[in-house]
Amino acid sequence: MKIVKTISEVREQVRQWRKEGLTVGLVPTMGYLHEGHASLIDASHRDNDRTVVSDFVNPMQFSPTEDLESYPRDLEHDAVLAEAHGCDMIFNPEPEEMYHKNFSSFVDMTVLTEELCGLSRPIHFRGVCTVVSKLFNIVKPDKAYFGKKDAQQLAVIRHMVDDLNMDIEIIGCPIIREDDGLAKSSRNTYLNEEERKSAVVLSKAVEIGKSAVRNGVRECAEIISEMKAKIESEPLARIDYIKIVDAETMQQIKKIDRPALCAMAVYIGKTRLIDNFFTEDM
Ligand code: PAF
């Protein structure tokens, strides 16, 4: 497995693979890889002849008050994990390689970014769409893999690819959880012991929401209020949002009368965690 730092090295390698008639999968990440990322790399390795993992903490998707500086980084660990799961090349650029000093072009999206994390993190999806477009242009993959934990991100990327006629298949992969249910996330490393125990409340609330839907509850307000009560029973938890939206448009709905996404963001201490379920996956 190669680790490369420059766009030209990626292009040269991919060109070579293409000459050999090989297919290419891309797994975009911000590094500090865990089993969630491993499952994306596994899926890409299964579907494609070659797999590229991008490992880049993208400054453009963090607001000045967010955790860009403290975001965990460990390329050595990432390389071991990625290689073990069938990655052929890690692309680990410096910010200057991705954004030269006169950088001034952006990919942005309306509607789908108005709710959920888009509301709490106003510049986030512009940064995500811009960097993912750049990665698609650099790697030119056949398929790209994203986790369903970042459900809004997955919907936004699918929509961007459709809007902008990008010839790439987007594959959404299931949330991978710890044994106690907490969704795997690089940000879980911010939690101290007590917070880590409290964080289980997110997946417990997800289970409550799912069982309400399974039991035939269709009023979103009722489902949300059951989930909210669970989160509020945990003293270290503070709700940013719990919402139910149309799974495609990401607009709020009142009744589950179509494929829906129930998503939440909750602070455990200072750490903001997300979790969700798609009704179609139940
Ligand atoms: O999901 C992430 O880790 C990031 O948002 C992504 C897609 C790699 C873009 O920086």
Tab-separated table of N, CA, C and O and ligand atoms in Angstrom, residues 28-30 56 58 61 124 128 131-132 146 150 153, ligand 1:
chain	number	residue	atom	x	y	z
A	28	PRO	N	-13.644	8.403	1.236
A	28	PRO	CA	-13.183	9.682	1.782
A	28	PRO	C	-13.282	9.659	3.314
A	28	PRO	O	-14.326	9.298	3.859
A	29	THR	N	-12.201	10.024	4.006
A	29	THR	CA	-12.221	10.059	5.475
A	29	THR	C	-11.436	11.279	5.969
A	29	THR	O	-10.676	11.885	5.216
A	30	MET	N	-11.623	11.566	7.247
A	30	MET	CA	-10.766	12.574	7.884
A	30	MET	C	-9.756	11.876	8.806
A	30	MET	O	-9.202	12.493	9.710
A	56	PHE	N	-7.795	13.166	5.247
A	56	PHE	CA	-7.563	14.609	5.206
A	56	PHE	C	-8.562	15.309	6.115
A	56	PHE	O	-9.775	15.224	5.880
A	58	ASN	N	-10.390	18.192	6.779
A	58	ASN	CA	-10.709	19.279	5.848
A	58	ASN	C	-11.052	20.570	6.591
A	58	ASN	O	-12.166	20.698	7.114
A	61	GLN	N	-14.615	22.534	6.376
A	61	GLN	CA	-15.914	22.125	6.921
A	61	GLN	C	-16.046	22.377	8.418
A	61	GLN	O	-17.036	21.977	9.023
A	124	HIS	N	-20.781	24.024	7.188
A	124	HIS	CA	-20.247	22.666	7.151
A	124	HIS	C	-20.395	21.997	5.775
A	124	HIS	O	-19.414	21.487	5.210
A	128	VAL	N	-17.896	20.332	2.982
A	128	VAL	CA	-17.947	18.907	2.622
A	128	VAL	C	-18.116	18.757	1.104
A	128	VAL	O	-17.382	18.008	0.461
A	131	VAL	N	-14.851	19.756	-0.758
A	131	VAL	CA	-13.717	18.818	-0.674
A	131	VAL	C	-14.055	17.493	-1.351
A	131	VAL	O	-13.200	16.901	-2.022
A	132	VAL	N	-15.302	17.035	-1.222
A	132	VAL	CA	-15.659	15.756	-1.848
A	132	VAL	C	-15.626	15.903	-3.379
A	132	VAL	O	-15.144	15.013	-4.084
A	146	PHE	N	-19.688	6.049	1.759
A	146	PHE	CA	-19.951	6.952	2.886
A	146	PHE	C	-20.785	6.212	3.929
A	146	PHE	O	-21.650	5.394	3.573
A	150	ASP	N	-23.393	9.610	9.195
A	150	ASP	CA	-23.522	10.978	8.692
A	150	ASP	C	-24.608	10.971	7.617
A	150	ASP	O	-24.335	11.122	6.419
A	153	GLN	N	-25.081	14.028	5.397
A	153	GLN	CA	-23.951	14.117	4.462
A	153	GLN	C	-24.164	13.159	3.283
A	153	GLN	O	-23.954	13.533	2.125
B	1	PAF	O1	-17.333	12.154	6.776
B	1	PAF	C1	-16.190	12.665	6.785
B	1	PAF	O2	-15.250	12.152	7.403
B	1	PAF	C2	-15.948	13.950	6.020
B	1	PAF	O3	-17.030	14.814	6.123
B	1	PAF	C3	-15.548	13.736	4.553
B	1	PAF	C4	-16.671	13.086	3.751
B	1	PAF	C5	-14.313	12.857	4.480
B	1	PAF	C6	-15.231	15.075	3.897
B	1	PAF	O4	-14.190	15.732	4.544
